[in-house]
Coordinates of C-alpha atoms in Angstrom, one line a residue:
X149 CA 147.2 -160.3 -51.1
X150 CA 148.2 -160.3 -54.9
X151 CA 146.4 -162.9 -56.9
X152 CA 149.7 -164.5 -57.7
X153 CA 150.3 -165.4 -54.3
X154 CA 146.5 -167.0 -53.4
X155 CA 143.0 -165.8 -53.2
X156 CA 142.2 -162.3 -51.6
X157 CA 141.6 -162.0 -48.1
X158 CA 138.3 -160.9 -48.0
X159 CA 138.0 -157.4 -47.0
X160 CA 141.4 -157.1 -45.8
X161 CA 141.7 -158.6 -42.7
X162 CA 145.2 -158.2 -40.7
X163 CA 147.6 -161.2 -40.9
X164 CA 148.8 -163.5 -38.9
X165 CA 151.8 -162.5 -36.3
X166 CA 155.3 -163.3 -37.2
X167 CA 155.3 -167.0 -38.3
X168 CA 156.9 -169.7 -35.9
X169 CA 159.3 -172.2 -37.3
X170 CA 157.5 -174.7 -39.7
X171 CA 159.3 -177.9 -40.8
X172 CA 157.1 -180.4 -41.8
X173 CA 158.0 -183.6 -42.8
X174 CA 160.3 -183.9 -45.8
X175 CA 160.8 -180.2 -46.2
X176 CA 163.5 -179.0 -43.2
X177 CA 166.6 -180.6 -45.6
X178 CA 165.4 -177.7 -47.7
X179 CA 165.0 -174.7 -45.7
X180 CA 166.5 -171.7 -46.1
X181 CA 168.0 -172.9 -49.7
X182 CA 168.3 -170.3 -52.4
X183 CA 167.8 -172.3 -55.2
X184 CA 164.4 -171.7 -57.0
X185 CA 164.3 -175.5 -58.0
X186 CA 165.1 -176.6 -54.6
X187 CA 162.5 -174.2 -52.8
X188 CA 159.7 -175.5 -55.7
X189 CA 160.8 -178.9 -54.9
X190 CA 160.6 -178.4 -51.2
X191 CA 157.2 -177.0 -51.6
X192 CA 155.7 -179.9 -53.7
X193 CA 157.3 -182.4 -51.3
X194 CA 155.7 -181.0 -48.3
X195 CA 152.2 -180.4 -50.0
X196 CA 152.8 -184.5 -51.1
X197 CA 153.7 -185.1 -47.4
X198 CA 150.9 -183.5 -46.0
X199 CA 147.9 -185.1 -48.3
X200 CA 149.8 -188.6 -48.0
X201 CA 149.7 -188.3 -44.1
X202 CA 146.0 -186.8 -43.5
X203 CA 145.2 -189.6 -46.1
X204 CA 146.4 -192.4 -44.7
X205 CA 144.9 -191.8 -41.6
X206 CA 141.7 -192.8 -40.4
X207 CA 142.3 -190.6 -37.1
X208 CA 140.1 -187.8 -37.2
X209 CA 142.3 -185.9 -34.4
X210 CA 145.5 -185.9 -37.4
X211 CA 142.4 -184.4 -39.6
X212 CA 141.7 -181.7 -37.6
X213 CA 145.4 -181.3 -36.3
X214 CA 145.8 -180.5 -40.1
X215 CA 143.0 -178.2 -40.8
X216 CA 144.1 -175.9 -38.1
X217 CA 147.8 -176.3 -39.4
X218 CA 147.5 -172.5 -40.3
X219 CA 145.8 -171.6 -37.0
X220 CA 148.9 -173.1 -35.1
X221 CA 151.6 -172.2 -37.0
X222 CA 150.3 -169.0 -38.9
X223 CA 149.2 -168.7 -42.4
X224 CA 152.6 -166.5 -43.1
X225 CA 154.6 -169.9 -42.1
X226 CA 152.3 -172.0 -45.2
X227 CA 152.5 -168.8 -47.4
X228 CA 156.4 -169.0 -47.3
X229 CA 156.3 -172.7 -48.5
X230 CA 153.4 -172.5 -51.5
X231 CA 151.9 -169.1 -52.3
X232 CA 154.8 -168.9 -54.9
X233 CA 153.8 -172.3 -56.0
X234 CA 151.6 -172.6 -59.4
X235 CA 148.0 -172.0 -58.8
X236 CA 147.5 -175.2 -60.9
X237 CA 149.7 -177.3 -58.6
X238 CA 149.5 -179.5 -55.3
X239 CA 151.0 -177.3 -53.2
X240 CA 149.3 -174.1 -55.0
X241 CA 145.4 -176.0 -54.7
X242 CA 147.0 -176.5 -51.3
X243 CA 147.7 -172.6 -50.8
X244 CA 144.5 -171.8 -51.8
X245 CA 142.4 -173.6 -49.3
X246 CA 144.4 -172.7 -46.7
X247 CA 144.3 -169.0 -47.4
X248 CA 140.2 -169.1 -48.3
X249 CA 139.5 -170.8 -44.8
X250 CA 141.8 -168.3 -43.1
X251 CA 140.0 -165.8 -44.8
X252 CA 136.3 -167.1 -44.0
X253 CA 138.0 -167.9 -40.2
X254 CA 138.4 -164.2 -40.0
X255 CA 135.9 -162.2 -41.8
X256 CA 132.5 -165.0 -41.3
X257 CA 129.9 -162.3 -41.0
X258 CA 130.7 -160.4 -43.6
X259 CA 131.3 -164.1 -46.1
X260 CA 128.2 -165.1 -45.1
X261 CA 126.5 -161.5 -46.8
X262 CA 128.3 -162.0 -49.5
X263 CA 126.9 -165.8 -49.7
X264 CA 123.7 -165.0 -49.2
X265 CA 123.6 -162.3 -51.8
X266 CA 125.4 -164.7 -54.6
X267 CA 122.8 -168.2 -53.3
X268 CA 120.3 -167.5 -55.2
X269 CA 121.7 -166.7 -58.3
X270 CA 124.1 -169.7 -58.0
X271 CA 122.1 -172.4 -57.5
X272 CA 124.3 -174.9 -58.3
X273 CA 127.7 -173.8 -56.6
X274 CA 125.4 -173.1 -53.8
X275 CA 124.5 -176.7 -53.6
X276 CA 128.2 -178.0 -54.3
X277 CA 129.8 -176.2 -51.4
X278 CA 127.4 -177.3 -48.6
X279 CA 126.1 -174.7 -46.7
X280 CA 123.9 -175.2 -43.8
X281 CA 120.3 -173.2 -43.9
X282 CA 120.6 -170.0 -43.2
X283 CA 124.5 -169.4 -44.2
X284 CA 125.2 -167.4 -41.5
X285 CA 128.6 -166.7 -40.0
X286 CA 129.0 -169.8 -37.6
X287 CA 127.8 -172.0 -40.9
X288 CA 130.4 -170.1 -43.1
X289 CA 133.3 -171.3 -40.4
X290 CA 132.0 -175.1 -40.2
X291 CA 131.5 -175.2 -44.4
X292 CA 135.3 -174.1 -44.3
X293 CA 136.3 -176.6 -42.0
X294 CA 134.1 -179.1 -43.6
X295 CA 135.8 -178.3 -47.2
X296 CA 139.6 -178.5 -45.7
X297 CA 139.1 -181.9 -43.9
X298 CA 137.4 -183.3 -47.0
X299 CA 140.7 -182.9 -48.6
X300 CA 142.6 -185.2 -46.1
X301 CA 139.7 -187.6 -45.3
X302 CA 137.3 -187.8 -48.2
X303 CA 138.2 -187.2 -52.2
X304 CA 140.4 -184.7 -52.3
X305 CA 139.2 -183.4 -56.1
X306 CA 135.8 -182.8 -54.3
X307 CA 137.6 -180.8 -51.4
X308 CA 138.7 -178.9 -54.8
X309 CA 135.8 -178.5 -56.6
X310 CA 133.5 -177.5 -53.3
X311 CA 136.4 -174.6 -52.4
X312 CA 135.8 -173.4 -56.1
X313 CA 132.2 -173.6 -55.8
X314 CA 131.9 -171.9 -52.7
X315 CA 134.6 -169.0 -54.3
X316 CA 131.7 -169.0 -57.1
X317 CA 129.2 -168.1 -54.7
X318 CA 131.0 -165.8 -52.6
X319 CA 132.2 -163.8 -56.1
X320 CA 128.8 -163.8 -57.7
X321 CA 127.7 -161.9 -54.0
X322 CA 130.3 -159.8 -54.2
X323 CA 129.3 -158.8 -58.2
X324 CA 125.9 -158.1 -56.8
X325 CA 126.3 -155.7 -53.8
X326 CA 128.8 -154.0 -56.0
X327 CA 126.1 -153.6 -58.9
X328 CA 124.0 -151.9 -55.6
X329 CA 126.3 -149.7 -54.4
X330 CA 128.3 -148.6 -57.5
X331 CA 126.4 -145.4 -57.5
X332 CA 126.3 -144.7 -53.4
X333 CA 129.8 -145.7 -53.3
X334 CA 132.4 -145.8 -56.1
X335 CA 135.1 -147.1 -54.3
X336 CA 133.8 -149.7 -52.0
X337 CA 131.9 -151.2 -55.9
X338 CA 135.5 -151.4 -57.5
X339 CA 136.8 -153.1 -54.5
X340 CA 133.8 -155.6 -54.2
X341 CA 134.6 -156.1 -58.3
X342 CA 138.3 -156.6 -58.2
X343 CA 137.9 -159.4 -55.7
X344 CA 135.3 -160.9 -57.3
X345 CA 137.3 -161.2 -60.3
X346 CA 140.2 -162.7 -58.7
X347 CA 137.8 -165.3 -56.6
X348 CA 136.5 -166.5 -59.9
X349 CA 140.1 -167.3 -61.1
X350 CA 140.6 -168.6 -57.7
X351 CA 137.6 -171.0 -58.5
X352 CA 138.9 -171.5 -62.3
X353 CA 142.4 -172.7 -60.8
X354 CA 140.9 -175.0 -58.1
X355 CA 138.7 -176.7 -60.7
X356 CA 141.7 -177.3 -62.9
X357 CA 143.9 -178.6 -60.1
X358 CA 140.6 -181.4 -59.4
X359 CA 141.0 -182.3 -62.8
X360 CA 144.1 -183.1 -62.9
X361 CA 144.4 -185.0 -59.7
X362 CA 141.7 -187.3 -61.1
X363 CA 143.9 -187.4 -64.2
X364 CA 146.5 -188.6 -61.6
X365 CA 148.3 -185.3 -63.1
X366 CA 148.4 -182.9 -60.1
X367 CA 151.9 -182.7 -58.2

């Protein structure tokens, strides 16, 4: 996964199956339309229908309906309506936690190494994105939950700013066991360094989108 189109996929996991139909509300009068303003406008009116409706709801079965939005109808299905959306947008903050909870979903054991090695260096991310002692890979799944749902039932900047402080964590990990094995193996270092890189710009993007929502600025 490019870094245009959302955060890496953490140790390249296989994608979903051919996406089903997805229509939520307000976006079907613009499907299939060719128009690049129409498609970015489709996108943001979705993304503003989605937080509006998990918002103004105080039924946690529409939360978790939401949160496993991706598992239902296939990350491919959300990746066709935001990755091409702004990373400093609604529907591209939107994209990104999606894709890093699909990504945790799928590759837990081997987030939680990479958490554990970045912890103790980053204290304070470590304590922003709420992982349960030990972070193992059960913990890694519920912290990823816990992040999505915030952003529908609690203050959706912090939903941000914990996403980007766990991608802190998970980077700095990655940094590490890259500095360890850059001499055992080459290739498997520049890997672990290329997505670290691109999760700290996924962190740097989701702390600008929590800006601006509190700036009322984010659509």
């Amino acid at each position: 996964m490019s870094e245009q189109s959302g955060p890496p996929v953490y140790g390249g996991a296989n994608r979903h199956h051919k996406p089903k139909p997805f229509a939520p509300i307000d976006f079907e009068p613009f499907a299939g339309g060719a128009d690049p303003a129409r498609v970015s406008e489709a996108a943001h009116l979705a993304a503003q229908a989605l937080v509006r409706r998990g918002r103004d709801s105080d039924d946690p079965k529409i939360t978790r309906r939401l949160v496993k939005l991706a598992d239902e109808q296939g990350l491919d299905a959300i990746a066709e309506m935001w990755a091409e959306s702004p990373a400093r947008s609604l529907p591209g903050a939107l994209w990104r936690l999606y894709a890093l909870r699909a990504a945790t979903i799928q590759n837990s054991e081997r987030i939680s190494v990479y958490f554990k090695a970045g912890r103790d260096t980053a204290q304070v991310s470590h304590v922003v994105a709420g992982a349960a002692e030990p972070p193992g890979a059960d913990e890694m799944k519920q912290m990823a939950d816990a992040i999505l749902s915030g952003a529908f039932d609690g203050d959706f900047d912090v939903a941000l700013e914990r996403s980007a402080a766990f991608c802190r964590v998970v980077a700095l990990g990655q940094a590490t066991l890259a500095d360890s094995a850059e001499h055992s193996n080459e290739g498997h270092a520049s890997k672990l360094t290329r997505n670290s890189h691109q999760l700290v710009k996924t962190a740097e993007d989701l702390e600008h989108a929590a800006n601006a929502w509190r700036l009322g600025e984010l659509d």
